Short mmCIF file of C-alpha atoms and ligand atoms in Angstrom, two decimals:
data_model
loop_
_atom_site.label_atom_id
_atom_site.label_comp_id
_atom_site.label_asym_id
_atom_site.label_seq_id
_atom_site.Cartn_x
_atom_site.Cartn_y
_atom_site.Cartn_z
CA MET E 246 117.48 100.09 81.19
CA THR E 247 117.51 97.83 84.21
CA ALA E 248 116.00 98.88 87.53
CA PRO E 249 118.37 101.08 89.54
CA LEU E 250 118.81 98.86 92.59
CA ARG E 251 121.62 99.35 95.08
CA PHE E 252 122.28 96.57 97.57
CA SER E 253 123.84 97.07 101.00
CA PRO E 254 126.89 94.87 101.67
CA GLU E 255 124.87 92.73 104.09
CA VAL E 256 122.07 92.11 101.58
CA ALA E 257 124.50 91.49 98.70
CA ALA E 258 126.27 88.85 100.82
CA ALA E 259 122.94 87.23 101.74
CA GLN E 260 121.94 87.07 98.09
CA ALA E 261 125.25 85.49 97.11
CA ALA E 262 124.99 82.94 99.92
CA GLY E 263 121.29 82.18 99.40
CA THR E 264 120.41 83.22 102.97
CA PRO E 265 116.68 83.81 103.57
CA MET E 266 115.78 87.50 103.41
CA VAL E 267 112.94 89.67 104.73
CA ALA E 268 112.05 93.02 103.14
CA LEU E 269 111.09 95.90 105.46
CA GLU E 270 109.46 99.19 104.49
CA SER E 271 110.54 102.72 105.36
CA THR E 272 107.29 104.74 105.44
CA ILE E 273 106.68 103.34 108.91
CA ILE E 274 110.01 105.02 109.85
CA THR E 275 109.43 108.42 108.23
CA HIS E 276 105.63 108.78 108.45
CA GLY E 277 104.43 106.13 110.91
CA MET E 278 106.35 106.81 114.12
CA PRO E 279 107.99 109.81 115.83
CA TYR E 280 111.76 110.16 116.27
CA PRO E 281 113.59 108.58 118.10
CA GLN E 282 111.21 105.61 118.57
CA ASN E 283 111.16 105.19 114.76
CA LEU E 284 114.93 104.60 114.69
CA ASP E 285 114.94 102.33 117.74
CA THR E 286 112.14 100.30 116.18
CA ALA E 287 113.79 100.07 112.75
CA GLN E 288 116.96 98.75 114.40
CA ALA E 289 115.08 96.37 116.69
CA VAL E 290 113.04 94.98 113.77
CA GLU E 291 116.22 94.31 111.79
CA ALA E 292 117.74 92.58 114.86
CA GLU E 293 114.62 90.44 115.25
CA VAL E 294 114.94 89.24 111.64
CA ARG E 295 118.63 88.39 112.15
CA ASP E 296 117.93 86.55 115.42
CA ALA E 297 115.40 84.43 113.57
CA GLY E 298 118.05 83.43 111.02
CA ALA E 299 117.26 85.72 108.07
CA ILE E 300 118.74 88.95 106.70
CA PRO E 301 116.69 92.17 106.83
CA ALA E 302 116.45 94.38 103.75
CA THR E 303 114.96 97.75 104.67
CA ILE E 304 114.01 99.53 101.44
CA ALA E 305 114.17 103.27 100.69
CA VAL E 306 114.85 105.56 97.73
CA ARG E 307 117.73 108.02 97.52
CA ASP E 308 120.06 109.54 94.91
CA GLY E 309 118.10 108.03 92.05
CA GLN E 310 118.39 104.49 93.38
CA ILE E 311 116.22 102.00 95.21
CA CYS E 312 118.38 101.03 98.17
CA ILE E 313 117.82 97.44 99.29
CA GLY E 314 119.24 97.19 102.81
CA GLN E 315 120.43 100.13 104.90
CA THR E 316 123.56 100.62 106.96
CA ASP E 317 123.14 101.87 110.55
CA ALA E 318 124.09 105.35 109.34
CA ASP E 319 121.49 105.18 106.52
CA LEU E 320 118.76 104.24 109.01
CA ALA E 321 119.77 107.03 111.39
CA THR E 322 119.64 109.60 108.56
CA LEU E 323 116.31 108.35 107.24
CA ALA E 324 114.73 108.37 110.71
CA GLN E 325 115.56 112.09 111.03
CA THR E 326 114.64 113.14 107.48
CA LYS E 327 111.70 115.53 107.85
CA ASP E 328 110.81 115.91 104.17
CA ALA E 329 111.04 112.36 102.82
CA SER E 330 108.34 111.63 100.25
CA LYS E 331 105.86 108.84 100.89
CA LEU E 332 106.27 106.71 97.79
CA SER E 333 103.76 104.22 96.52
CA ARG E 334 103.60 102.50 93.10
CA ALA E 335 102.52 105.73 91.39
CA ASP E 336 105.45 107.78 92.69
CA LEU E 337 108.42 105.47 92.44
CA ALA E 338 109.65 106.24 88.92
CA VAL E 339 109.35 110.02 89.27
CA ALA E 340 111.19 109.97 92.61
CA LEU E 341 114.01 108.04 90.96
CA ALA E 342 114.07 110.38 87.97
CA ILE E 343 114.50 113.51 90.09
CA GLY E 344 116.71 111.96 92.78
CA ARG E 345 114.29 112.51 95.66
CA THR E 346 114.74 110.89 99.04
CA GLY E 347 111.70 108.79 99.63
CA ALA E 348 110.29 106.21 101.97
CA THR E 349 108.51 103.24 100.45
CA THR E 350 104.97 102.24 101.45
CA VAL E 351 103.79 98.65 101.35
CA SER E 352 103.06 98.89 97.60
CA ALA E 353 106.44 100.37 96.61
CA THR E 354 108.30 98.05 99.00
CA MET E 355 106.61 95.03 97.40
CA ILE E 356 107.70 96.20 93.95
CA ALA E 357 111.29 96.69 95.12
CA ALA E 358 111.39 93.41 97.03
CA HIS E 359 110.19 91.53 93.97
CA LEU E 360 112.82 93.21 91.76
CA ALA E 361 115.44 92.17 94.34
CA GLY E 362 114.22 88.57 94.48
CA ILE E 363 112.87 88.82 98.05
CA HIS E 364 109.64 86.91 98.62
CA VAL E 365 108.65 87.84 102.18
CA PHE E 366 108.04 91.29 103.67
CA ALA E 367 107.14 92.38 107.21
CA THR E 368 105.36 95.59 108.17
CA GLY E 369 102.97 96.87 110.84
CA GLY E 370 99.59 97.14 109.17
CA ILE E 371 98.64 97.43 105.53
CA GLY E 372 96.61 100.27 104.09
CA GLY E 373 93.10 99.52 102.85
CA VAL E 374 89.68 100.99 102.18
CA HIS E 375 89.22 104.12 104.30
CA ARG E 376 85.96 104.73 106.14
CA GLY E 377 83.82 106.93 103.92
CA ALA E 378 85.60 105.66 100.79
CA GLU E 379 82.22 105.64 99.03
CA LEU E 380 82.61 109.44 98.99
CA SER E 381 86.39 109.99 99.12
CA PHE E 382 87.40 107.03 96.90
CA ASP E 383 90.40 106.65 99.26
CA ILE E 384 91.56 103.08 98.82
CA SER E 385 95.21 102.29 99.49
CA ALA E 386 97.40 101.18 96.59
CA ASP E 387 98.56 98.42 98.95
CA LEU E 388 95.49 96.37 98.00
CA THR E 389 95.97 96.38 94.23
CA GLU E 390 99.69 95.75 94.75
CA LEU E 391 98.91 92.60 96.70
CA ALA E 392 96.87 91.52 93.68
CA GLN E 393 99.73 91.83 91.21
CA THR E 394 103.14 91.48 92.90
CA PRO E 395 104.27 88.09 94.21
CA VAL E 396 105.43 89.00 97.71
CA CYS E 397 104.03 87.60 100.96
CA VAL E 398 103.22 90.51 103.31
CA VAL E 399 103.15 89.79 107.04
CA ALA E 400 101.14 92.48 108.87
CA ALA E 401 98.97 92.67 111.99
CA GLY E 402 95.96 93.08 109.70
CA PRO E 403 94.72 96.21 107.98
CA LYS E 404 94.99 99.26 110.27
CA ALA E 405 91.95 99.60 112.53
CA ILE E 406 91.37 103.18 111.31
CA LEU E 407 90.06 101.62 108.06
CA ASP E 408 86.75 100.13 107.01
CA LEU E 409 87.72 96.50 107.60
CA PRO E 410 84.71 94.76 105.96
CA LYS E 411 85.19 96.83 102.77
CA THR E 412 88.94 96.13 102.86
CA LEU E 413 88.23 92.38 102.96
CA GLU E 414 85.76 92.74 100.08
CA VAL E 415 88.33 94.48 97.87
CA LEU E 416 91.00 91.91 98.70
CA GLU E 417 88.59 89.13 97.81
CA THR E 418 87.67 90.80 94.49
CA GLN E 419 91.37 91.24 93.73
CA GLY E 420 92.06 87.58 94.42
CA VAL E 421 94.35 88.18 97.38
CA PRO E 422 94.51 85.38 99.96
CA VAL E 423 93.98 86.86 103.43
CA VAL E 424 95.31 84.37 105.95
CA ALA E 425 94.92 84.83 109.68
CA PHE E 426 97.83 83.27 111.53
CA GLY E 427 96.83 80.87 114.31
CA GLN E 428 93.26 82.11 114.81
CA ASP E 429 89.93 82.23 112.97
CA ASN E 430 89.28 85.95 113.16
CA LEU E 431 91.01 88.76 111.34
CA PRO E 432 93.26 90.75 113.68
CA ALA E 433 92.85 94.55 113.67
CA PHE E 434 96.38 95.96 114.08
CA TRP E 435 96.45 97.21 117.72
CA SER E 436 93.82 94.58 118.68
CA ARG E 437 93.90 90.81 118.24
CA ASP E 438 90.29 90.50 117.12
CA SER E 439 88.42 92.61 114.58
CA GLY E 440 85.21 90.67 115.18
CA LEU E 441 85.34 89.59 111.52
CA LYS E 442 86.14 86.07 110.42
CA ALA E 443 89.25 85.92 108.28
CA PRO E 444 88.74 84.30 104.87
CA LEU E 445 91.58 81.81 105.49
CA ARG E 446 93.61 80.48 108.40
CA LEU E 447 97.03 78.82 108.64
CA ASP E 448 98.82 77.77 111.83
CA ASN E 449 102.50 77.49 111.04
CA PRO E 450 105.21 79.07 108.87
CA ALA E 451 105.74 75.86 106.90
CA SER E 452 102.16 75.78 105.63
CA ILE E 453 102.35 79.47 104.70
CA ALA E 454 105.50 78.72 102.69
CA GLN E 455 103.70 75.83 100.99
CA ALA E 456 100.78 78.09 100.09
CA ILE E 457 103.21 80.59 98.52
CA THR E 458 104.80 77.81 96.48
CA GLN E 459 101.40 76.47 95.38
CA ARG E 460 100.33 79.91 94.23
CA GLN E 461 103.46 80.09 92.08
CA SER E 462 102.74 76.61 90.71
CA LEU E 463 99.31 77.79 89.59
CA GLY E 464 100.86 80.73 87.76
CA LEU E 465 98.67 83.19 89.68
CA PRO E 466 100.03 86.72 89.89
CA GLY E 467 100.05 88.58 93.17
CA GLY E 468 101.01 87.96 96.74
CA MET E 469 99.34 87.05 99.95
CA LEU E 470 98.47 88.83 103.18
CA VAL E 471 99.36 87.05 106.41
CA ALA E 472 97.48 88.73 109.26
CA ASN E 473 99.45 88.02 112.42
CA PRO E 474 97.70 89.05 115.66
CA ILE E 475 99.57 91.37 118.02
CA PRO E 476 100.84 89.49 121.13
CA ALA E 477 98.10 89.43 123.82
CA ALA E 478 100.26 91.27 126.35
CA ASP E 479 100.63 94.27 124.04
CA GLU E 480 97.16 94.63 122.55
CA ILE E 481 94.75 97.49 123.07
CA PRO E 482 91.23 96.02 123.07
CA ALA E 483 89.13 97.14 120.08
CA LYS E 484 86.46 98.48 122.46
CA THR E 485 88.96 100.84 124.11
CA LEU E 486 90.17 102.12 120.76
CA ALA E 487 86.84 102.54 118.98
CA PRO E 488 85.93 106.00 120.41
CA ILE E 489 89.52 107.21 120.01
CA ILE E 490 89.56 106.23 116.34
CA ILE E 491 86.23 108.04 115.83
CA GLN E 492 87.65 111.17 117.45
CA ALA E 493 90.78 111.08 115.27
CA LEU E 494 88.65 110.55 112.14
CA THR E 495 86.43 113.47 113.09
CA GLU E 496 89.45 115.74 113.55
CA ALA E 497 90.80 114.63 110.16
CA ALA E 498 87.49 115.51 108.52
CA VAL E 499 87.27 118.93 110.25
CA GLN E 500 90.83 119.76 109.18
CA ASN E 501 90.27 118.51 105.59
CA ILE E 502 93.13 116.02 105.81
CA ALA E 503 93.20 114.09 102.55
CA ALA E 504 95.19 111.72 100.32
CA LYS E 505 98.62 110.62 101.57
CA ALA E 506 98.34 112.69 104.74
CA VAL E 507 95.37 110.76 106.14
CA THR E 508 97.12 107.70 107.58
CA PRO E 509 100.07 109.58 109.17
CA PHE E 510 97.65 112.13 110.66
CA LEU E 511 95.44 109.44 112.20
CA LEU E 512 98.39 107.46 113.60
CA ASP E 513 99.79 110.61 115.18
CA ARG E 514 96.47 111.66 116.72
CA ILE E 515 95.83 108.15 118.08
CA PHE E 516 99.35 108.19 119.60
CA THR E 517 98.48 111.40 121.47
CA LEU E 518 94.96 110.32 122.44
CA THR E 519 96.22 107.00 123.87
CA GLN E 520 99.12 108.73 125.71
CA GLY E 521 101.60 106.78 123.61
CA ARG E 522 100.06 103.36 124.16
CA SER E 523 99.29 102.92 120.45
CA LEU E 524 102.98 103.39 119.65
CA THR E 525 104.07 100.77 122.20
CA ALA E 526 101.57 98.37 120.64
CA ASN E 527 102.69 99.28 117.11
CA ILE E 528 106.32 98.51 117.99
CA ALA E 529 105.40 95.17 119.57
CA LEU E 530 103.35 94.06 116.58
CA VAL E 531 106.03 94.96 114.02
CA LEU E 532 108.61 92.93 115.96
CA ASN E 533 106.18 90.03 116.09
CA ASN E 534 105.62 90.28 112.32
CA ALA E 535 109.36 90.44 111.62
CA ARG E 536 109.88 87.18 113.51
CA LEU E 537 107.11 85.35 111.63
CA ALA E 538 108.30 86.73 108.28
CA ALA E 539 111.82 85.43 108.98
CA GLN E 540 110.40 82.00 109.81
CA ILE E 541 108.37 81.95 106.57
CA ALA E 542 111.42 83.04 104.54
CA THR E 543 113.45 80.24 106.17
CA GLU E 544 110.78 77.66 105.30
CA LEU E 545 110.61 78.93 101.70
CA ASN E 546 114.37 78.45 101.42
CA ARG E 547 114.31 74.84 102.58
CA PRO E 548 115.18 72.55 99.67
CA PRO E 549 112.26 70.24 98.86
CA VAL E 550 112.66 66.82 100.44
CA ALA E 551 113.79 64.51 97.62
CA SER E 552 111.43 61.60 97.27
CA THR E 553 113.37 58.38 97.86
CA PRO E 554 113.32 56.24 94.75
CA ALA E 555 111.81 52.83 95.26
CA SER E 556 114.60 50.28 95.73
CA PRO E 557 115.04 47.97 92.75
N1 PSU P 603 102.44 99.97 109.13
C1 PSU P 603 102.60 100.71 110.26
N2 PSU P 603 102.70 102.08 110.12
C2 PSU P 603 102.64 102.70 108.88
C3 PSU P 603 102.47 101.90 107.70
C4 PSU P 603 102.38 100.55 107.88
O1 PSU P 603 102.65 100.17 111.37
O2 PSU P 603 102.74 103.93 108.81
C5 PSU P 603 102.41 102.58 106.34
C6 PSU P 603 102.71 101.60 105.20
O3 PSU P 603 103.76 102.16 104.43
C7 PSU P 603 101.43 101.55 104.38
C8 PSU P 603 100.91 102.94 104.58
O4 PSU P 603 101.66 101.21 103.03
O5 PSU P 603 101.11 103.12 106.00
C9 PSU P 603 99.46 103.07 104.14
O6 PSU P 603 99.26 104.37 103.72
P1 PSU P 603 97.93 104.78 102.89
O7 PSU P 603 96.79 104.45 103.82
O8 PSU P 603 98.07 106.25 102.63
O9 PSU P 603 97.92 103.95 101.64
MN1 MN P 604 95.03 106.83 100.50
#
């Protein structure tokens, strides 16, 4: 049995024509942002990818199929679906088997993108090691996915609600290149600077594309995380956010929020506690990531420059 993939007309045409493509996830739509900003953002992110010369492929599960690329109507329905499942690697096959509507997280989106032959994926922030993971064992499946599925994920860093040093440690153990784009330090989602040095740094889309190609040439499994800092004009300084994150984490603990509910709960509380500023920042950083992902996909598509044979 082959994987049940269904391509939108736009994505099918891009595949046939060899146009660069960028995968986009859907959990950010169903669990990461409120309606209607989630729909506006999903549409704006797709437009950003097109403006940069690539084709967007937003990925979601419905009717027993992994849908690669959504029509405007599909996006509008998804953005208003209250009971969509949050699907990661563990859930994908069961959701397909029972025909559930589901949104794909970073891990499930990477799997689907790879099956569809898409090498670059843009999102907001990846999941990682949660604070207190030494007791809860809550470590996002995004990290082990990056270790095994060859897709380049462009994000504004791991979300700042996480334990960032532990997240970097796990990524290092798993052999995942963590590349800060254009700066030395790791960005922290809503903030440009986490205060931690990023393991690696690259300064342009062409060198990121070359690193992807080199990894393939070495036969190494897995992808790469490109941590793209939020534009300066849109950032919330880490110092401003620190007490708000602590408050949201405390509320999550008091209310016994666990497992898949943790990240959506924290994002929602931080949205309220920042009077919506975190959402404005989240939207700006996703758009910024979509643009860089499209540039990387375009560079990856460039035919290698043929070396000129020496004249006889
Ligand atoms: N980026 C955002 N908002 C989100 C996410 C990413 O700006 O909501 C989602 C992604 O789908 C990611 C998930 O995989 O959050 C992480 O969830 P968890 O911590 O439960 O693994
Ligand atoms: Mn988790």
